[in-house]
XYZ file of C-alpha atoms in Angstrom:
740
model
C -49.843 15.804 1.542
C -47.694 18.783 -0.433
C -48.766 18.499 -4.028
C -46.815 16.872 -6.571
C -46.313 13.456 -3.745
C -50.133 13.610 -3.693
C -50.823 13.641 -7.443
C -48.253 10.908 -7.429
C -50.040 8.747 -5.421
C -53.000 9.641 -7.134
C -51.624 8.732 -10.181
C -50.532 5.621 -9.054
C -53.682 4.306 -7.493
C -55.761 5.066 -10.753
C -53.926 3.102 -12.299
C -52.349 -0.029 -9.863
C -55.225 -2.374 -10.943
C -54.459 -1.868 -15.145
C -50.251 -2.076 -14.086
C -50.266 -4.709 -11.892
C -51.470 -6.788 -14.035
C -50.475 -6.564 -17.577
C -50.914 -9.802 -19.646
C -47.571 -10.954 -21.776
C -49.532 -9.822 -25.609
C -50.494 -6.564 -24.256
C -50.450 -4.252 -27.255
C -47.917 -1.295 -28.211
C -48.687 1.435 -25.603
C -48.211 4.919 -25.535
C -44.782 6.822 -25.090
C -44.241 10.633 -24.265
C -41.850 12.366 -27.184
C -38.913 11.742 -24.628
C -39.304 8.029 -23.530
C -40.620 7.268 -27.712
C -37.017 8.704 -28.657
C -35.170 6.115 -26.681
C -34.598 2.486 -28.125
C -35.292 0.261 -25.321
C -34.314 -2.858 -26.807
C -30.620 -1.296 -27.839
C -30.622 -0.441 -24.179
C -31.544 -3.600 -22.646
C -28.625 -5.105 -25.613
C -25.822 -2.955 -26.236
C -26.030 -0.992 -21.813
C -25.874 2.672 -21.625
C -23.109 3.858 -19.700
C -24.068 6.947 -16.603
C -21.084 9.597 -18.281
C -23.473 9.255 -21.710
C -26.904 8.888 -19.455
C -30.210 10.066 -21.302
C -31.934 13.025 -19.568
C -35.817 12.197 -18.830
C -36.616 15.821 -17.875
C -37.909 17.134 -13.904
C -40.185 14.500 -11.709
C -42.750 17.201 -12.133
C -43.198 16.867 -15.849
C -42.154 12.812 -15.739
C -45.701 13.160 -13.009
C -47.520 15.126 -15.222
C -46.983 13.039 -18.414
C -47.317 9.615 -16.426
C -51.137 9.357 -17.146
C -50.463 9.221 -20.620
C -46.510 7.711 -20.797
C -46.398 4.057 -19.796
C -42.575 4.268 -19.297
C -43.515 7.796 -17.650
C -45.939 5.599 -15.221
C -43.126 3.621 -14.268
C -40.663 5.587 -13.643
C -42.997 7.766 -11.108
C -44.189 4.648 -9.910
C -40.460 3.346 -8.636
C -39.463 6.738 -7.053
C -42.332 6.590 -4.898
C -41.908 3.327 -3.810
C -37.843 3.410 -3.521
C -38.121 6.664 -1.686
C -41.518 5.524 0.546
C -42.816 8.913 -0.596
C -45.932 8.708 1.183
C -44.223 8.738 4.198
C -42.727 12.137 3.144
C -46.112 14.183 2.963
C -44.101 17.393 2.477
C -40.785 16.702 1.314
C -40.409 18.848 -2.068
C -39.322 16.667 -4.831
C -40.891 19.075 -7.647
C -37.104 19.930 -8.350
C -35.567 16.811 -8.628
C -34.184 15.745 -12.149
C -34.517 12.411 -13.687
C -31.931 10.796 -16.288
C -31.477 7.019 -17.003
C -28.746 4.332 -18.086
C -28.207 0.566 -18.774
C -25.710 -1.723 -17.388
C -24.879 -5.223 -16.887
C -25.794 -6.666 -13.483
C -24.352 -9.939 -13.183
C -24.199 -13.395 -14.439
C -25.355 -16.808 -12.999
C -22.783 -17.812 -15.907
C -19.179 -16.655 -15.290
C -18.297 -17.855 -18.846
C -21.634 -15.857 -20.233
C -19.721 -12.796 -18.837
C -20.651 -10.809 -22.645
C -24.416 -11.819 -22.242
C -25.010 -10.489 -18.705
C -28.361 -9.665 -18.696
C -28.824 -5.946 -18.407
C -31.661 -3.233 -16.071
C -32.184 0.581 -16.790
C -31.275 2.317 -14.078
C -33.046 5.490 -12.826
C -30.670 8.390 -11.619
C -33.014 10.770 -9.775
C -31.109 13.672 -7.868
C -31.085 15.957 -5.626
C -32.702 13.190 -2.977
C -33.942 15.145 -0.472
C -31.636 14.303 3.181
C -34.619 13.320 5.400
C -35.300 11.269 2.514
C -31.375 9.102 2.006
C -31.722 8.728 6.206
C -34.695 7.347 6.050
C -33.866 5.023 3.495
C -31.070 4.213 5.486
C -32.152 3.319 7.929
C -34.580 1.100 7.102
C -31.551 -0.578 5.188
C -33.184 -0.112 1.807
C -31.505 -0.024 -1.801
C -30.418 3.726 -2.736
C -30.533 2.980 -6.372
C -33.296 2.867 -8.749
C -33.706 -0.257 -11.506
C -36.398 -1.529 -13.402
C -35.665 -5.098 -14.868
C -37.062 -6.780 -18.228
C -39.438 -9.734 -17.944
C -38.308 -13.551 -18.184
C -40.588 -13.318 -21.398
C -38.901 -10.734 -23.955
C -35.056 -12.142 -22.656
C -35.164 -13.172 -26.298
C -36.169 -10.819 -27.827
C -33.029 -9.203 -26.971
C -30.803 -11.427 -27.018
C -30.335 -12.468 -23.745
C -31.382 -16.109 -21.364
C -34.027 -16.026 -18.851
C -31.303 -15.855 -16.049
C -31.504 -12.271 -14.292
C -34.501 -11.175 -15.662
C -37.977 -10.764 -14.112
C -40.495 -13.323 -13.438
C -44.224 -12.933 -13.328
C -45.693 -13.344 -9.275
C -48.605 -15.422 -9.509
C -51.537 -15.554 -7.163
C -50.184 -18.863 -4.971
C -46.794 -19.450 -4.320
C -45.411 -22.511 -6.741
C -44.572 -24.971 -4.914
C -42.484 -26.548 -7.174
C -40.268 -23.013 -7.759
C -40.100 -24.085 -3.362
C -39.053 -27.325 -4.291
C -36.044 -26.314 -6.994
C -34.302 -24.277 -4.554
C -34.132 -26.639 -1.751
C -32.852 -29.416 -4.318
C -30.687 -27.008 -6.190
C -29.316 -26.557 -2.503
C -28.812 -29.382 -1.516
C -27.379 -30.756 -4.750
C -25.282 -28.184 -4.923
C -23.841 -26.682 -1.940
C -23.833 -29.693 0.041
C -22.753 -29.845 3.633
C -22.002 -26.076 3.310
C -25.744 -25.397 3.830
C -26.926 -29.059 5.179
C -24.913 -29.086 8.225
C -24.931 -27.401 11.785
C -21.270 -26.797 11.306
C -20.444 -26.087 15.085
C -22.047 -29.412 16.642
C -20.878 -31.772 13.570
C -19.715 -34.295 15.977
C -23.986 -34.889 16.754
C -25.952 -36.515 13.999
C -28.924 -36.798 16.069
C -32.020 -34.976 18.240
C -32.309 -36.219 21.568
C -35.355 -38.992 22.249
C -37.416 -36.133 24.073
C -37.874 -34.280 20.726
C -41.770 -34.094 19.414
C -42.174 -33.215 15.927
C -45.564 -32.723 13.956
C -45.994 -35.556 11.433
C -48.586 -34.155 8.847
C -48.734 -37.493 6.925
C -50.863 -38.652 10.131
C -52.036 -35.138 11.428
C -50.245 -36.539 15.009
C -47.557 -34.876 17.215
C -44.926 -37.695 17.939
C -41.447 -38.011 18.707
C -39.310 -37.257 16.476
C -37.944 -40.439 14.721
C -34.038 -41.284 14.045
C -32.216 -39.118 11.472
C -35.390 -37.773 10.480
C -35.827 -34.970 7.490
C -37.864 -32.345 9.313
C -39.086 -28.325 8.709
C -39.051 -26.275 11.530
C -41.680 -22.792 11.496
C -40.514 -19.313 12.887
C -43.053 -17.191 14.096
C -44.959 -14.102 15.744
C -47.385 -15.766 18.502
C -49.168 -13.025 19.128
C -50.507 -13.201 22.814
C -51.842 -16.131 24.669
C -53.161 -19.617 22.800
C -53.877 -22.097 25.279
C -56.789 -23.432 22.942
C -54.474 -24.870 20.493
C -50.800 -25.313 22.476
C -49.622 -28.908 23.400
C -50.082 -29.411 26.641
C -49.845 -32.183 29.607
C -53.732 -33.090 29.055
C -53.688 -33.395 25.750
C -50.527 -34.620 24.772
C -51.402 -38.792 24.664
C -54.073 -37.765 21.854
C -52.859 -35.500 20.136
C -50.205 -38.452 19.520
C -52.620 -40.966 17.913
C -52.998 -40.740 14.373
C -55.761 -37.665 13.275
C -55.266 -37.001 17.317
C -54.252 -33.130 16.092
C -57.041 -31.461 14.719
C -56.474 -28.334 11.945
C -59.770 -27.482 13.352
C -58.275 -26.117 16.358
C -54.550 -24.848 14.786
C -54.012 -21.538 13.838
C -53.581 -19.558 9.711
C -49.874 -19.640 10.174
C -49.548 -23.052 11.523
C -52.477 -25.065 9.254
C -50.329 -23.147 6.506
C -47.291 -24.388 7.333
C -48.793 -28.208 7.424
C -49.951 -27.629 4.067
C -46.562 -26.661 2.455
C -44.812 -29.532 4.480
C -46.729 -32.119 2.657
C -47.038 -30.443 -0.796
C -43.181 -30.257 -0.399
C -42.920 -33.638 0.330
C -41.734 -33.575 3.829
C -43.216 -35.584 7.064
C -42.293 -33.730 9.820
C -42.738 -30.123 11.021
C -41.392 -28.905 14.084
C -44.040 -25.897 16.153
C -42.819 -24.973 19.678
C -46.408 -24.961 20.677
C -47.226 -27.839 19.414
C -43.570 -29.815 20.108
C -43.066 -28.271 23.819
C -45.820 -29.208 26.673
C -46.602 -25.346 27.343
C -48.021 -26.210 30.851
C -45.074 -28.176 31.844
C -42.134 -25.909 32.923
C -39.568 -29.379 32.599
C -40.222 -29.679 29.244
C -39.910 -26.157 28.613
C -36.450 -26.157 30.336
C -35.296 -29.679 28.212
C -36.610 -28.468 24.853
C -35.198 -25.347 25.619
C -32.167 -26.098 26.091
C -31.833 -27.951 22.577
C -32.721 -25.375 20.089
C -30.013 -24.740 18.480
C -29.763 -28.612 17.192
C -33.669 -27.916 16.798
C -32.884 -24.763 13.972
C -29.614 -25.843 13.162
C -30.665 -29.783 11.847
C -34.142 -28.801 10.317
C -33.521 -28.778 6.600
C -35.222 -25.909 5.939
C -36.670 -22.914 8.159
C -40.338 -21.846 7.406
C -40.259 -17.947 8.496
C -43.698 -16.740 9.125
C -42.636 -13.091 8.549
C -45.325 -10.934 7.329
C -47.868 -11.983 10.094
C -48.119 -9.742 13.759
C -49.648 -13.252 14.610
C -50.063 -16.652 14.742
C -53.155 -16.076 13.344
C -52.440 -15.021 9.746
C -51.661 -16.383 6.846
C -48.681 -17.208 5.493
C -49.372 -15.163 1.852
C -49.176 -16.985 -0.809
C -50.565 -20.095 0.723
C -54.213 -19.475 -0.388
C -56.443 -18.870 -2.720
C -56.703 -14.595 -1.636
C -54.088 -14.633 0.990
C -51.516 -12.012 -0.721
C -52.099 -8.851 -2.431
C -50.380 -8.947 -6.031
C -47.617 -5.752 -5.622
C -45.906 -5.968 -9.175
C -45.728 -3.033 -11.401
C -44.823 -4.283 -15.108
C -46.007 -1.681 -18.239
C -45.180 -2.783 -21.829
C -42.458 -0.449 -23.601
C -42.340 -0.767 -27.448
C -43.015 -4.267 -26.584
C -41.155 -4.999 -24.184
C -42.279 -6.189 -20.509
C -40.575 -4.381 -17.720
C -41.765 -4.256 -13.661
C -39.950 -2.486 -10.726
C -38.270 -5.498 -8.952
C -39.498 -6.129 -5.609
C -37.599 -4.777 -2.582
C -34.727 -6.853 -0.855
C -35.288 -9.766 1.696
C -32.733 -7.150 3.639
C -35.497 -4.321 3.795
C -38.480 -6.205 3.519
C -37.284 -8.348 7.296
C -36.682 -5.376 8.683
C -39.675 -3.710 8.827
C -41.654 -6.371 10.108
C -42.745 -7.684 13.381
C -41.412 -10.894 13.097
C -37.781 -8.941 13.063
C -38.281 -6.747 16.399
C -39.046 -10.245 18.536
C -36.704 -11.911 20.853
C -36.896 -15.367 20.065
C -36.983 -15.410 16.411
C -32.921 -14.096 16.464
C -32.223 -17.603 17.234
C -34.063 -19.242 14.805
C -32.889 -17.422 12.069
C -29.215 -16.616 12.807
C -28.911 -20.828 13.214
C -31.172 -22.154 10.442
C -28.942 -23.005 7.423
C -31.637 -22.705 5.299
C -34.461 -20.169 5.074
C -37.619 -19.682 3.137
C -39.724 -16.292 4.508
C -42.945 -15.232 3.718
C -43.743 -11.895 3.275
C -46.678 -9.226 2.231
C -44.072 -8.751 -1.436
C -43.364 -12.578 -2.328
C -41.272 -15.786 -1.127
C -37.246 -15.273 -0.472
C -34.958 -18.495 -0.039
C -32.136 -18.165 2.089
C -28.873 -20.171 2.584
C -25.392 -19.894 3.040
C -24.499 -19.067 -0.819
C -27.112 -16.920 -1.656
C -30.469 -15.543 -1.988
C -33.452 -16.329 -4.258
C -36.854 -15.087 -4.660
C -39.792 -15.377 -6.712
C -39.483 -12.000 -8.827
C -36.307 -12.962 -10.278
C -35.178 -15.962 -12.311
C -31.872 -16.716 -10.408
C -31.705 -20.653 -10.119
C -28.740 -22.001 -11.594
C -26.319 -24.862 -10.693
C -23.245 -22.440 -10.741
C -24.570 -20.529 -8.157
C -21.162 -20.237 -5.682
C -19.704 -18.820 -8.427
C -22.734 -16.194 -10.078
C -23.089 -12.680 -9.719
C -26.595 -10.713 -9.411
C -28.708 -8.090 -7.649
C -30.218 -10.484 -4.790
C -26.166 -12.159 -3.624
C -25.808 -9.621 -1.163
C -28.763 -8.709 -0.416
C -29.908 -11.757 2.264
C -31.800 -10.478 5.482
C -29.617 -12.233 7.529
C -26.253 -13.003 7.870
C -24.224 -15.535 9.882
C -21.952 -14.171 12.587
C -21.544 -17.222 14.391
C -18.261 -18.173 12.658
C -15.181 -19.586 14.101
C -11.729 -16.961 13.260
C -8.307 -18.125 15.017
C -7.609 -14.409 15.694
C -9.246 -13.516 18.824
C -10.298 -10.153 17.854
C -12.876 -12.063 15.409
C -14.082 -13.623 17.518
C -14.881 -10.696 20.265
C -16.452 -9.426 17.389
C -18.437 -12.171 16.574
C -19.765 -11.981 20.230
C -20.002 -8.226 20.203
C -22.496 -8.252 16.331
C -24.767 -11.197 17.972
C -25.228 -8.933 21.188
C -26.166 -6.385 19.588
C -28.492 -7.493 16.956
C -30.252 -9.091 20.426
C -30.444 -6.324 22.886
C -33.511 -4.032 20.478
C -35.728 -6.979 20.142
C -39.012 -7.179 22.355
C -40.055 -9.920 24.752
C -43.544 -10.585 26.082
C -41.703 -11.843 29.272
C -39.091 -10.098 30.768
C -37.677 -13.163 32.364
C -37.031 -14.861 29.090
C -34.342 -12.886 27.367
C -31.777 -15.431 28.640
C -33.887 -18.555 27.263
C -34.253 -16.893 24.266
C -30.583 -16.731 24.022
C -29.939 -19.872 25.129
C -29.257 -21.751 22.432
C -27.258 -19.130 20.833
C -25.113 -19.417 24.120
C -24.690 -23.235 23.204
C -23.338 -22.474 20.257
C -21.334 -19.697 21.080
C -19.754 -22.002 24.099
C -19.244 -24.977 20.970
C -17.067 -22.737 18.702
C -15.284 -19.588 21.125
C -14.459 -22.171 24.247
C -12.332 -25.476 25.123
C -13.965 -28.131 24.236
C -16.320 -29.470 27.303
C -17.009 -26.030 28.261
C -20.226 -25.597 29.883
C -22.513 -22.853 28.450
C -23.969 -22.389 31.740
C -20.541 -21.445 33.272
C -18.745 -19.513 29.840
C -21.358 -17.158 29.463
C -23.279 -15.848 32.941
C -26.453 -13.482 32.304
C -24.927 -13.629 28.820
C -22.096 -12.368 29.476
C -19.376 -14.227 27.827
C -16.631 -14.104 31.189
C -13.416 -15.554 29.773
C -13.972 -11.622 28.194
C -15.441 -10.369 31.386
C -12.822 -6.981 30.612
C -14.349 -6.482 27.388
C -18.073 -7.411 28.346
C -18.484 -5.308 31.504
C -17.656 -2.325 28.584
C -21.215 -2.578 27.119
C -22.879 0.846 26.184
C -26.723 1.681 26.466
C -27.885 3.201 22.465
C -27.780 6.500 21.986
C -31.690 6.368 20.988
C -32.364 3.806 23.707
C -34.341 3.694 26.664
C -32.786 1.444 29.439
C -35.063 0.257 32.812
C -34.205 -1.922 34.756
C -35.251 -5.744 33.946
C -37.922 -7.446 36.577
C -37.604 -10.862 37.303
C -41.113 -13.125 37.729
C -40.356 -12.323 41.929
C -40.890 -8.577 40.679
C -37.499 -8.250 42.215
C -34.287 -6.616 39.934
C -31.910 -8.528 42.197
C -32.974 -11.860 40.228
C -31.021 -9.614 36.957
C -27.197 -7.888 37.512
C -27.180 -4.086 36.746
C -23.474 -5.123 35.315
C -24.611 -7.921 32.721
C -26.516 -6.330 29.280
C -29.733 -8.884 30.137
C -30.305 -6.937 33.754
C -31.643 -3.875 31.421
C -34.188 -3.831 28.741
C -32.785 -1.442 26.052
C -30.103 -1.956 22.755
C -26.795 -2.066 23.925
C -23.614 -1.897 21.627
C -19.819 -2.412 22.061
C -18.840 0.899 20.300
C -15.104 1.642 20.201
C -14.557 5.394 22.173
C -14.480 7.546 19.612
C -18.385 7.402 19.875
C -17.805 9.855 23.403
C -15.908 12.262 20.878
C -18.699 12.589 18.393
C -22.038 11.287 20.455
C -22.645 8.347 17.444
C -23.050 4.456 17.780
C -19.314 3.473 16.231
C -18.028 0.489 15.206
C -17.173 -2.587 17.615
C -14.278 -2.562 20.830
C -10.981 -4.161 21.265
C -10.088 -5.795 23.797
C -8.688 -3.970 26.392
C -5.228 -3.326 26.992
C -4.946 -4.609 29.868
C -6.647 -5.861 32.680
C -7.023 -4.362 36.170
C -9.126 -7.019 38.243
C -6.501 -9.731 39.902
C -9.516 -11.905 40.587
C -13.624 -11.932 39.714
C -15.931 -14.183 41.804
C -19.819 -14.319 41.568
C -22.386 -15.133 43.870
C -23.612 -17.821 42.310
C -28.123 -19.224 42.117
C -27.496 -21.271 45.232
C -25.331 -18.655 47.491
C -22.208 -19.618 46.891
C -19.056 -17.983 46.036
C -17.485 -19.135 42.727
C -14.379 -18.281 41.513
C -14.972 -17.174 37.225
C -11.988 -18.001 35.143
C -11.139 -14.789 33.136
C -8.431 -14.535 31.190
C -5.544 -11.624 32.461
C -4.822 -9.269 29.744
C -1.496 -8.670 30.457
C -0.195 -5.188 30.162
C 1.890 -3.689 27.139
C 3.194 -0.542 25.384
C 4.699 1.372 22.445
C 7.821 2.936 23.557
C 7.669 7.047 22.945
C 10.647 9.373 22.556
C 8.178 12.116 24.296
C 7.062 9.767 27.183
C 9.147 6.843 27.934
C 12.945 7.081 25.431
C 14.235 4.693 27.840
C 11.240 1.375 26.830
C 10.170 1.348 29.691
C 6.332 1.175 31.230
C 4.891 4.650 30.967
C 1.983 4.000 33.442
C 1.843 4.351 36.788
C -1.566 3.325 38.235
C -0.698 -0.849 39.202
C -4.018 -3.710 39.921
C -4.829 -4.340 43.591
C -3.767 -7.869 44.124
C -6.578 -10.162 45.237
C -6.907 -11.278 48.983
C -8.934 -14.051 50.215
C -10.590 -11.783 53.077
C -12.197 -10.217 50.006
C -14.701 -13.021 49.515
C -15.096 -13.235 53.849
C -19.129 -11.778 54.179
C -20.504 -10.553 57.065
C -23.912 -11.089 55.537
C -25.702 -13.102 52.337
C -24.581 -10.939 48.891
C -27.785 -11.448 46.247
C -27.111 -13.824 43.712
C -25.114 -12.698 40.307
C -23.257 -10.143 42.736
C -19.680 -9.600 41.164
C -17.149 -10.072 43.975
C -13.547 -7.988 43.285
C -11.315 -5.835 44.388
C -10.064 -2.064 42.918
C -9.594 1.563 43.509
C -12.320 4.189 43.377
C -12.968 7.426 43.426
C -15.273 9.875 43.435
C -15.555 12.728 40.506
C -18.662 14.848 39.145
C -19.957 15.346 35.720
C -20.688 17.498 33.188
C -23.111 17.344 30.504
C -22.064 18.067 26.609
C -23.729 20.521 25.520
C -22.635 20.132 21.796
C -23.997 17.008 21.871
C -27.709 18.193 23.388
C -29.367 18.423 20.016
C -28.763 14.815 18.878
C -28.907 13.274 22.075
C -32.452 11.220 22.839
C -32.115 8.842 25.911
C -28.206 8.893 26.580
C -25.425 11.588 26.300
C -22.161 12.451 26.925
C -21.053 13.997 29.620
C -17.253 14.984 30.820
C -15.713 13.400 34.405
C -13.683 16.176 35.939
C -12.226 16.333 39.477
C -14.113 17.425 42.527
C -13.567 21.221 43.697
C -11.671 22.263 40.872
C -11.066 26.117 40.217
C -10.252 25.510 36.737
C -12.068 22.774 35.443
C -10.206 20.408 33.592
C -11.723 17.375 32.320
C -10.624 14.156 32.451
C -12.289 12.261 30.998
C -16.189 11.044 29.079
C -18.642 8.893 29.954
C -22.405 8.388 28.825
C -25.352 8.494 31.094
C -28.678 8.910 31.196
C -29.675 12.466 29.437
C -31.365 13.527 32.609
C -28.742 13.267 34.965
C -28.284 16.511 36.135
C -24.760 18.424 35.743
C -22.006 18.353 38.518
C -24.101 15.079 39.612
C -21.236 13.421 41.716
C -20.183 9.837 41.382
C -18.686 6.915 42.518
C -16.263 5.481 40.097
C -14.390 2.442 40.031
C -11.438 0.915 38.338
C -12.197 -2.064 35.366
C -8.965 -1.894 32.760
C -6.862 -0.698 30.886
C -7.876 1.301 27.367
C -5.326 2.005 24.598
C -6.855 5.569 24.430
C -8.092 8.145 22.007
C -7.129 11.891 21.664
C -9.238 14.535 22.673
C -11.009 12.700 25.217
C -9.917 14.785 28.140
C -7.459 17.946 28.319
C -3.758 17.360 27.917
C -2.574 20.612 28.654
C -3.668 19.751 32.438
C -2.634 16.283 32.308
C -0.073 15.469 29.280
C 0.399 14.814 26.463
C -1.656 11.410 25.066
C 0.239 7.839 25.268
C -0.722 3.968 24.606
C -3.155 2.856 27.334
C -2.692 6.455 29.122
C -6.965 6.147 29.853
C -8.913 3.784 31.979
C -11.697 2.003 31.871
C -14.015 3.236 34.800
C -17.240 2.064 35.981
C -19.798 5.091 37.846
C -21.935 2.887 40.895
C -24.693 3.793 43.391
C -25.690 2.221 46.076
C -28.904 0.230 45.734
C -31.802 0.515 47.019
C -31.866 -2.869 49.274
C -28.809 -2.591 50.264
C -25.723 0.230 50.690
C -22.955 -2.334 51.091
C -24.336 -3.431 47.079
C -23.338 -1.126 44.144
C -25.172 -1.335 40.748
C -23.999 -0.363 37.572
C -24.811 3.474 36.366
C -22.256 4.149 33.679
C -18.932 3.473 31.649
C -16.785 5.877 30.692
C -12.601 6.473 30.360
C -10.693 8.605 32.884
C -7.065 9.533 31.701
C -4.594 7.863 34.322
C -2.514 10.836 35.708
C -5.884 12.434 37.203
C -6.359 9.217 38.788
C -3.065 9.115 40.142
C -3.609 12.610 41.452
C -7.276 11.770 42.962
C -7.964 10.656 46.589
C -8.314 7.274 45.323
C -9.114 4.284 47.997
C -8.905 0.515 47.709
C -11.884 -2.233 48.472
C -13.740 -4.902 47.788
C -16.642 -4.084 45.346
C -19.939 -6.099 45.291
C -21.753 -5.412 41.576
C -24.755 -6.510 41.990
């Protein structure tokens, strides 16, 4: 560890116990000459604009003075924490210069805008690039702020609102109840109802709940209020699960024995009691874990469970169900609040935002927890730092006073720092609904599952909700979303790409066969995906969401269903559209040359049984070779961009691009099939050979190969683009594709 960062850490460790427990009655402490020249009371009353900020010196000098100057000590620890310097032992920060400003951080009452609470801001520059990149990846705030505690707000003629608050050893349940009451009374139906199923008021009769007063697992009473728990299982738990063997005994009063339950569940039960709620839903106890029939029924209504829960308790800090909820028991959480007394004012480093904290947890990497948090209306996160409350209207936490009756109009540092947004919002605009689907898939696919085959079950609540808000009334979720793919917009759904930094391997079914999961669906692969626009093939970086294609080229999509029958899929056909371009079509006629082959009844006549999940459709196919783009190799990790060019061309003229695994050899010959038309992007092909760019000049293509099991069936290799002019000149043939 480099000298300065090592001293920063040593300085912090030497003063941490003293600083974290600074009492309200702390006597006047010493300041260095630079800090003593600052009037902190005036700064927190009147502010200090950035164009007049005061220099504090270099980080190296401030570190040397931190042993005797309380404010220097606070600044040193602030930079160490926010920049995560312990993770960068070899980064040189000796030349970092620091200055101070002060400004308002918002208000809870718009009528008192002139009485904004102020925070101190430390400006440290230059911030090393590797540290900046790390903070952005961690979703951390990039500014450095220091807050005044509420106990001293009157000294600067301000109310307690938006000032810091001391965090006690144990969670103050009264504060949690206050957050809940404010949300229920002020926000009302906005946060209290699952708007995507507003017509359904109750849970099915087969749903069970823990009665925390009688300590029994009972059937949910009609229209009952209840809490739900979201947590990490962390391995098998037959010793505490509810099963067909113990379900009857647990249904009796006192039948659920606390001594057999792991710490997370015990603490959640105790929290429900202290809040004053009688019923708690926990999957391991409310679903018969050895009954596939019961599991299937319960999993099918998870959207209603988490959507109807009055509050979802999230055990975000634990790596398993055996971990405590921090703050629910004495000694279960470590103080992490740094407070110093400066000129009679108690100043503290604000704890990280819920977005940053939750992003760094095991809980946030698990597949099952995604739908649990996305579909909930109120969330209570237990983290190693503090407890956060989150609803659709805002965020509250232990270390900042943000409780108010006017939350809807308030502005404060926490209001834009929620850990999770609510992406499933219905729009009248089709493109926005498409982006909502893409956003959900991009957030879900990086997550991990202990059992691979749970990939669709762990997202069933999401597809239920998406069917309700995106499909016509009465639609069947199992038909609207097959293998997680939005069938009505299949032309778009097929255009998913592997994230450049994500390894992709085929998903294995319970029977050990890959054929259980089709290659054309994102669910058939383990690894993060995105729906980035074509610009990612220009610069090799993940990009903005993909719009709908410019034209459909498959006239009929068919699928081999679970029972082996072939069913017609209901896919919206995208009609062609074009722009009038004087250099291409001055007469206003279509510049397009490629036309989609028409499907035939004979396309579905097979002399063998194709694998379940196989798509059957008619299109054109042709062979091209690919060439790895050398200028992107420095950034590539798992996947990269390849040029597409015709076979046996004397002088290579690039006809398009495709994203493939980085270990794909250059000059590999691949079979490409046409999917749809792309609006086009300049720079993806050699225009000197293939002509000037025009709207719709590119075709979406998929590279396919024969499956190991049957050469008559193909599987996905990658998705890319080929310029229309090159396709029209290649030796393409029309055929029926069986895509497993």
